[in-house]
C-alpha cells in the first residue's frame, strides 16, 4: 500500500480543486466499508471567518464514503472561546451559515461532544503531561473516520494540520482547557489603544480595565483560549507562556496520540493545502495567505501526512508567520512518543 498520495492543484476558492480531491480519494484504501458509520472530522470555520474550506470538499468526501456503501456524517466539537461555536446550537448555526448542511452534504452534521458538551469519555494516554485524555465519545462510536484538515498557520501551534485536527478536534472542552492552560495574554502597553475588544471577547471575564484604563488579565481565571490575542486590532497582546512554551505543543501531540491509538485501524487522513492562511479558521475575518495553493495530501497516519505537508509548503512561511512559536516540537515530540507511522 502506498503510504502517501499527493495531488497538486490550485485555484482556491474555486471548486477547481475538487477533481484533485476526487482523484486522491479514489486511490485511498478505506479501512471501512458497507454499513459502517463514518465520521468526517473537519472544521467549518468560526463565525465571521472567511478562510474556511468550502463545504464542496466535505461533500466530495461524503460521496466517496457513500460510494463505498458506508454512512457518513460530518462532525466537530464545541470550543472554549466565545463566538459561533461555543455551544452545540451555535456551532450548528455557524455550520449552516457556511454551507455545511445535511441538504448540501447529503449526510448529517453532528456536534460530537453532544448538545451540552457532556457526551465525552476518558481514554488512556500514559504520557508525560496526561495520564488520560477526555474526548468526544464518537471516538468509540463510529466504524471509521476521515480526518480532513485545512493545513494553515496557527497563533499558538505555528501550524495546524492533521495532528491538531485530531487533538483539539476530538477533545472535550475540559481537555481543550487542559491543553491551553499554559497560554495567557501579556500586554504591550505602547501599542494598546484601550479599545476594550479584548475585554468584550473574553468568555470568562478574566480581562478588565484597571484603574489606569489599560486592560489587565487575571491569570487565575484565564482559561488560555487566546481569543483576546486574536481579536486585538493593534497586535498589542502576545502569548505569555505559563511555563515552558514547548508544553502546549507537547500536550497537543499527546492528546492526538491517545486518540490515534484508539482510531488508527479505522481512519484515513487528508490534508488540504489550499488557501494556506497565517491564522486558523477559528478566528473571524480575513487572514493573509502565507503560501501558494499546493493541493491535497492523503495517507494513513497524521504525523506522516503533516510532515509531508510541511515539506511541501516549506518551513519558511510558518517561521515568518509565527517566529516565536516552537512548532517543530510537534513532530519532534511525536517521534519521542513513538507516535509515528508504525503505531
Ligand atoms: S484589544 Fe488590544 S488595543 Fe484593545 S484594549 Fe485590548 S489590548 Fe488594548
Ligand atoms: S484573558 Fe484568557 S480567557 Fe480571556 S480571552 Fe484572553 S486568553 Fe481567553
Short mmCIF file of C-alpha atoms and ligand atoms in Angstrom, two decimals:
data_model
loop_
_atom_site.label_atom_id
_atom_site.label_comp_id
_atom_site.label_asym_id
_atom_site.label_seq_id
_atom_site.Cartn_x
_atom_site.Cartn_y
_atom_site.Cartn_z
CA UNK A 1 0.00 0.00 0.00
CA UNK A 2 1.33 3.47 -0.91
CA UNK A 3 1.70 5.44 2.33
CA UNK A 4 1.25 8.91 0.92
CA UNK A 5 -0.75 10.18 -2.02
CA UNK A 6 -0.12 13.63 -3.48
CA UNK A 7 -2.43 15.62 -5.74
CA UNK A 8 -1.33 19.04 -6.85
CA UNK A 9 -3.94 21.65 -7.60
CA UNK A 10 -4.62 25.35 -7.28
CA UNK A 11 -7.48 27.71 -7.61
CA UNK A 12 -8.98 28.28 -4.17
CA UNK A 13 -11.68 29.35 -3.55
CA UNK A 14 -12.98 27.97 -6.81
CA UNK A 15 -14.07 24.39 -6.77
CA UNK A 16 -11.42 23.75 -9.44
CA UNK A 17 -9.67 21.80 -6.72
CA UNK A 18 -12.45 19.23 -6.44
CA UNK A 19 -11.26 16.86 -9.20
CA UNK A 20 -7.86 16.59 -7.50
CA UNK A 21 -9.51 15.63 -4.23
CA UNK A 22 -11.64 13.09 -6.05
CA UNK A 23 -8.55 11.52 -7.65
CA UNK A 24 -6.82 11.30 -4.30
CA UNK A 25 -9.80 9.67 -2.64
CA UNK A 26 -10.04 7.10 -5.42
CA UNK A 27 -6.51 5.97 -4.55
CA UNK A 28 -7.02 5.78 -0.78
CA UNK A 29 -7.67 2.33 0.63
CA UNK A 30 -10.59 2.81 3.00
CA UNK A 31 -10.38 0.85 6.28
CA UNK A 32 -14.18 0.84 6.48
CA UNK A 33 -16.95 -0.39 4.27
CA UNK A 34 -20.56 -1.28 3.73
CA UNK A 35 -22.86 -0.26 6.55
CA UNK A 36 -20.20 1.47 8.68
CA UNK A 37 -20.94 4.88 10.17
CA UNK A 38 -18.00 7.04 9.12
CA UNK A 39 -17.23 10.37 10.79
CA UNK A 40 -15.65 13.08 8.66
CA UNK A 41 -13.74 15.28 11.12
CA UNK A 42 -13.31 18.81 9.84
CA UNK A 43 -13.57 22.49 10.80
CA UNK A 44 -16.40 24.51 9.25
CA UNK A 45 -14.93 27.88 10.28
CA UNK A 46 -15.67 30.27 13.11
CA UNK A 47 -18.45 32.80 12.72
CA UNK A 48 -17.07 35.64 10.57
CA UNK A 49 -14.07 33.64 9.33
CA UNK A 50 -13.59 33.85 5.57
CA UNK A 51 -10.82 31.32 5.00
CA UNK A 52 -12.51 28.03 5.88
CA UNK A 53 -12.76 25.26 3.31
CA UNK A 54 -15.87 25.33 1.18
CA UNK A 55 -18.36 22.54 2.01
CA UNK A 56 -17.91 21.21 -1.52
CA UNK A 57 -14.83 19.31 -0.34
CA UNK A 58 -16.72 17.70 2.53
CA UNK A 59 -19.47 16.76 0.10
CA UNK A 60 -16.92 15.11 -2.18
CA UNK A 61 -15.62 13.06 0.75
CA UNK A 62 -19.14 12.19 1.92
CA UNK A 63 -19.98 10.97 -1.58
CA UNK A 64 -16.82 8.83 -1.64
CA UNK A 65 -17.84 7.28 1.69
CA UNK A 66 -21.37 6.64 0.40
CA UNK A 67 -20.00 5.07 -2.78
CA UNK A 68 -18.24 2.56 -0.52
CA UNK A 69 -21.62 1.64 0.95
CA UNK A 70 -20.87 3.35 4.26
CA UNK A 71 -22.89 6.02 6.06
CA UNK A 72 -21.00 9.31 6.52
CA UNK A 73 -21.58 12.14 8.96
CA UNK A 74 -19.62 15.37 9.31
CA UNK A 75 -18.61 16.38 12.83
CA UNK A 76 -16.78 18.83 15.06
CA UNK A 77 -16.79 19.57 18.81
CA UNK A 78 -17.64 22.71 20.78
CA UNK A 79 -14.87 25.16 21.68
CA UNK A 80 -13.71 27.18 24.68
CA UNK A 81 -13.98 30.68 23.35
CA UNK A 82 -16.96 32.91 22.74
CA UNK A 83 -18.23 33.19 19.19
CA UNK A 84 -20.22 30.97 16.91
CA UNK A 85 -19.05 27.53 18.03
CA UNK A 86 -19.07 27.64 21.84
CA UNK A 87 -22.38 25.77 22.11
CA UNK A 88 -23.73 22.93 20.03
CA UNK A 89 -26.67 25.03 18.89
CA UNK A 90 -24.42 27.94 17.93
CA UNK A 91 -21.93 25.71 16.16
CA UNK A 92 -24.61 24.06 14.03
CA UNK A 93 -25.93 27.50 13.13
CA UNK A 94 -22.45 28.61 12.10
CA UNK A 95 -22.01 25.39 10.12
CA UNK A 96 -25.25 26.05 8.27
CA UNK A 97 -24.27 29.66 7.53
CA UNK A 98 -21.07 28.32 5.97
CA UNK A 99 -22.96 25.82 3.84
CA UNK A 100 -22.39 22.74 5.98
CA UNK A 101 -25.95 21.42 5.96
CA UNK A 102 -27.33 17.94 5.56
CA UNK A 103 -29.22 19.13 2.49
CA UNK A 104 -25.99 20.16 0.77
CA UNK A 105 -23.62 17.48 2.06
CA UNK A 106 -26.02 14.56 1.78
CA UNK A 107 -25.18 13.44 5.31
CA UNK A 108 -25.84 14.61 8.90
CA UNK A 109 -23.84 17.37 10.57
CA UNK A 110 -23.11 16.41 14.18
CA UNK A 111 -21.66 18.01 17.31
CA UNK A 112 -19.70 15.06 18.60
CA UNK A 113 -19.47 16.07 22.27
CA UNK A 114 -23.26 16.35 22.43
CA UNK A 115 -25.76 19.15 22.88
CA UNK A 116 -24.36 20.09 26.31
CA UNK A 117 -20.71 19.10 25.80
CA UNK A 118 -21.05 16.09 28.09
CA UNK A 119 -21.02 13.26 25.59
CA UNK A 120 -17.38 12.57 26.39
CA UNK A 121 -15.22 9.74 27.69
CA UNK A 122 -11.78 9.39 29.26
CA UNK A 123 -9.28 7.34 27.33
CA UNK A 124 -5.86 6.19 28.39
CA UNK A 125 -2.83 8.24 27.39
CA UNK A 126 0.04 7.36 29.74
CA UNK A 127 2.24 10.25 28.65
CA UNK A 128 4.30 12.90 30.46
CA UNK A 129 1.56 15.54 30.71
CA UNK A 130 -1.59 13.42 30.53
CA UNK A 131 -2.29 10.02 32.08
CA UNK A 132 -5.61 10.12 30.28
CA UNK A 133 -7.40 12.49 27.95
CA UNK A 134 -11.08 13.37 27.71
CA UNK A 135 -12.57 13.26 24.24
CA UNK A 136 -15.92 13.09 22.46
CA UNK A 137 -17.44 9.63 22.70
CA UNK A 138 -17.56 9.50 18.92
CA UNK A 139 -14.05 8.08 19.20
CA UNK A 140 -15.67 4.74 20.03
CA UNK A 141 -19.00 5.22 18.26
CA UNK A 142 -18.07 5.23 14.60
CA UNK A 143 -16.96 2.46 12.28
CA UNK A 144 -14.46 4.72 10.57
CA UNK A 145 -13.05 8.23 10.24
CA UNK A 146 -11.80 10.58 7.57
CA UNK A 147 -9.62 13.22 9.22
CA UNK A 148 -9.94 16.12 6.78
CA UNK A 149 -7.75 19.07 7.79
CA UNK A 150 -7.17 22.53 6.39
CA UNK A 151 -3.39 22.93 6.59
CA UNK A 152 -2.53 26.52 7.63
CA UNK A 153 -0.86 28.69 10.26
CA UNK A 154 -1.89 28.94 13.89
CA UNK A 155 -1.10 31.53 16.56
CA UNK A 156 -0.24 29.00 19.28
CA UNK A 157 0.97 25.93 17.42
CA UNK A 158 2.62 27.65 14.44
CA UNK A 159 0.79 25.42 12.02
CA UNK A 160 -2.33 23.29 12.19
CA UNK A 161 -2.76 20.07 10.29
CA UNK A 162 -3.99 16.55 10.96
CA UNK A 163 -2.38 16.25 14.41
CA UNK A 164 -4.06 19.42 15.60
CA UNK A 165 -7.38 18.49 14.00
CA UNK A 166 -7.39 15.16 15.84
CA UNK A 167 -6.18 16.69 19.10
CA UNK A 168 -8.31 19.80 19.56
CA UNK A 169 -10.99 18.40 17.29
CA UNK A 170 -11.80 15.32 19.38
CA UNK A 171 -11.05 16.94 22.75
CA UNK A 172 -13.79 17.78 25.22
CA UNK A 173 -13.95 21.38 26.40
CA UNK A 174 -12.20 20.32 29.62
CA UNK A 175 -9.42 18.67 27.64
CA UNK A 176 -9.08 21.76 25.45
CA UNK A 177 -8.68 23.79 28.63
CA UNK A 178 -6.01 21.42 29.96
CA UNK A 179 -4.07 21.87 26.73
CA UNK A 180 -4.43 25.66 26.76
CA UNK A 181 -3.53 26.09 30.44
CA UNK A 182 -0.10 27.48 29.58
CA UNK A 183 -1.29 30.19 27.18
CA UNK A 184 -2.05 33.65 28.64
CA UNK A 185 -2.04 37.20 27.25
CA UNK A 186 0.53 39.82 28.10
CA UNK A 187 0.05 43.50 27.17
CA UNK A 188 2.42 45.68 25.15
CA UNK A 189 1.22 49.00 26.57
CA UNK A 190 2.78 51.18 23.88
CA UNK A 191 0.56 49.58 21.27
CA UNK A 192 -2.71 49.45 23.23
CA UNK A 193 -5.41 51.99 22.32
CA UNK A 194 -7.67 50.82 25.19
CA UNK A 195 -10.42 49.89 22.74
CA UNK A 196 -11.77 47.17 25.03
CA UNK A 197 -12.15 44.46 22.38
CA UNK A 198 -10.11 42.00 24.41
CA UNK A 199 -12.39 42.58 27.40
CA UNK A 200 -15.57 42.18 25.38
CA UNK A 201 -14.48 38.90 23.85
CA UNK A 202 -13.19 37.16 26.98
CA UNK A 203 -15.58 34.24 27.69
CA UNK A 204 -14.78 34.03 31.42
CA UNK A 205 -14.41 37.74 32.35
CA UNK A 206 -10.70 37.35 33.06
CA UNK A 207 -9.95 40.64 31.25
CA UNK A 208 -10.93 44.04 32.70
CA UNK A 209 -9.81 47.64 32.64
CA UNK A 210 -7.55 48.56 35.56
CA UNK A 211 -7.74 51.94 37.25
CA UNK A 212 -5.29 53.42 34.70
CA UNK A 213 -7.67 52.35 31.90
CA UNK A 214 -5.31 49.75 30.49
CA UNK A 215 -6.56 46.17 30.39
CA UNK A 216 -5.33 43.56 32.82
CA UNK A 217 -5.81 39.80 32.68
CA UNK A 218 -6.45 37.63 35.72
CA UNK A 219 -4.26 34.56 35.34
CA UNK A 220 -6.28 32.66 37.95
CA UNK A 221 -9.45 32.96 35.87
CA UNK A 222 -7.97 32.94 32.36
CA UNK A 223 -8.58 29.66 30.53
CA UNK A 224 -5.93 30.36 27.91
CA UNK A 225 -8.25 30.43 24.92
CA UNK A 226 -6.11 33.17 23.30
CA UNK A 227 -9.17 34.84 21.84
CA UNK A 228 -8.17 38.25 23.22
CA UNK A 229 -4.83 37.91 21.45
CA UNK A 230 -6.62 37.03 18.25
CA UNK A 231 -9.05 39.95 18.25
CA UNK A 232 -6.71 42.76 19.31
CA UNK A 233 -6.67 45.16 16.33
CA UNK A 234 -3.34 46.69 17.39
CA UNK A 235 -1.48 43.40 17.91
CA UNK A 236 -0.88 44.68 21.43
CA UNK A 237 -1.16 41.26 23.05
CA UNK A 238 1.36 38.49 23.00
CA UNK A 239 1.25 34.98 24.36
CA UNK A 240 2.84 34.73 27.75
CA UNK A 241 3.59 31.06 28.17
CA UNK A 242 2.81 29.97 31.72
CA UNK A 243 5.71 27.55 31.69
CA UNK A 244 7.96 26.20 29.02
CA UNK A 245 6.43 27.25 25.70
CA UNK A 246 7.04 23.77 24.37
CA UNK A 247 4.44 22.36 26.72
CA UNK A 248 1.44 23.41 24.62
CA UNK A 249 2.89 21.65 21.57
CA UNK A 250 3.54 18.53 23.64
CA UNK A 251 0.04 18.47 25.12
CA UNK A 252 -1.40 18.85 21.65
CA UNK A 253 0.58 15.85 20.46
CA UNK A 254 -0.22 13.70 23.50
CA UNK A 255 -3.96 14.16 23.00
CA UNK A 256 -3.70 13.35 19.31
CA UNK A 257 -1.56 10.28 20.02
CA UNK A 258 -4.08 8.93 22.54
CA UNK A 259 -6.96 9.41 20.11
CA UNK A 260 -4.98 7.94 17.23
CA UNK A 261 -4.16 4.80 19.21
CA UNK A 262 -7.93 4.33 19.50
CA UNK A 263 -8.92 5.01 15.88
CA UNK A 264 -5.84 4.15 13.82
CA UNK A 265 -7.28 0.97 12.33
CA UNK A 266 -10.40 2.81 11.17
CA UNK A 267 -9.08 6.13 9.86
CA UNK A 268 -7.61 7.81 6.81
CA UNK A 269 -6.05 11.26 6.66
CA UNK A 270 -6.47 14.01 4.06
CA UNK A 271 -4.82 17.43 4.34
CA UNK A 272 -5.96 20.29 2.09
CA UNK A 273 -3.06 22.62 1.31
CA UNK A 274 -5.18 25.33 -0.25
CA UNK A 275 -5.79 28.86 0.97
CA UNK A 276 -2.89 28.45 3.41
CA UNK A 277 -3.53 31.34 5.75
CA UNK A 278 -1.46 32.81 8.57
CA UNK A 279 -4.12 32.04 11.16
CA UNK A 280 -6.53 29.21 11.69
CA UNK A 281 -10.21 29.07 10.80
CA UNK A 282 -11.06 29.64 14.49
CA UNK A 283 -10.53 33.37 14.06
CA UNK A 284 -13.03 35.75 12.46
CA UNK A 285 -12.07 37.87 9.49
CA UNK A 286 -9.63 37.64 6.59
CA UNK A 287 -6.13 36.35 7.15
CA UNK A 288 -3.08 36.72 4.96
CA UNK A 289 -2.22 33.86 2.65
CA UNK A 290 1.33 32.76 3.50
CA UNK A 291 1.99 30.15 0.82
CA UNK A 292 0.65 29.27 -2.63
CA UNK A 293 -2.01 26.60 -3.02
CA UNK A 294 -0.36 23.21 -3.18
CA UNK A 295 -3.12 20.62 -3.35
CA UNK A 296 -4.07 17.60 -1.25
CA UNK A 297 -2.00 15.07 0.63
CA UNK A 298 -3.55 11.85 1.85
CA UNK A 299 -2.34 8.87 3.82
CA UNK A 300 -2.76 6.62 6.80
CA UNK A 301 -1.00 8.42 9.63
CA UNK A 302 -1.45 12.03 10.81
CA UNK A 303 2.23 12.61 11.60
CA UNK A 304 3.33 11.33 8.21
CA UNK A 305 0.77 13.45 6.37
CA UNK A 306 1.64 16.56 8.41
CA UNK A 307 5.36 16.00 7.82
CA UNK A 308 4.77 15.72 4.07
CA UNK A 309 2.54 18.81 4.17
CA UNK A 310 5.30 20.79 5.90
CA UNK A 311 7.81 19.53 3.35
CA UNK A 312 5.51 20.67 0.53
CA UNK A 313 4.84 24.14 1.96
CA UNK A 314 8.33 24.62 3.44
CA UNK A 315 9.27 25.89 6.86
CA UNK A 316 9.81 29.49 5.82
CA UNK A 317 6.14 30.58 5.61
CA UNK A 318 5.47 29.14 9.07
CA UNK A 319 8.61 30.67 10.56
CA UNK A 320 7.80 34.06 9.02
CA UNK A 321 4.20 33.99 10.25
CA UNK A 322 4.93 32.70 13.76
CA UNK A 323 8.61 33.30 14.55
CA UNK A 324 8.23 32.78 18.31
CA UNK A 325 6.32 29.51 18.20
CA UNK A 326 8.39 26.31 18.57
CA UNK A 327 6.18 24.49 16.10
CA UNK A 328 8.84 21.95 15.17
CA UNK A 329 8.30 20.44 18.61
CA UNK A 330 5.04 18.88 17.36
CA UNK A 331 6.70 16.37 15.06
CA UNK A 332 9.81 16.01 17.20
CA UNK A 333 7.71 15.10 20.24
CA UNK A 334 5.55 12.76 18.15
CA UNK A 335 8.70 10.81 17.33
CA UNK A 336 9.71 10.76 21.01
CA UNK A 337 6.31 9.25 21.84
CA UNK A 338 6.70 6.72 19.06
CA UNK A 339 3.58 8.32 17.54
CA UNK A 340 4.79 7.51 14.06
CA UNK A 341 3.75 5.52 11.05
CA UNK A 342 4.45 2.26 12.89
CA UNK A 343 1.84 2.87 15.56
S1 LIG B 1 -7.92 44.74 22.23
FE1 LIG B 1 -5.77 45.34 22.13
S2 LIG B 1 -5.79 47.55 21.81
FE2 LIG B 1 -7.84 46.97 22.50
S3 LIG B 1 -7.77 47.21 24.77
FE3 LIG B 1 -7.24 45.08 24.34
S4 LIG B 1 -5.01 45.06 24.22
FE4 LIG B 1 -5.64 47.21 24.03
S1 LIG B 2 -7.91 36.64 29.07
FE1 LIG B 2 -7.61 34.42 28.94
S2 LIG B 2 -9.70 33.56 28.89
FE2 LIG B 2 -9.89 35.77 28.43
S3 LIG B 2 -9.87 35.87 26.17
FE3 LIG B 2 -7.75 36.14 26.87
S4 LIG B 2 -6.83 34.06 26.86
FE4 LIG B 2 -9.09 33.83 26.74
#
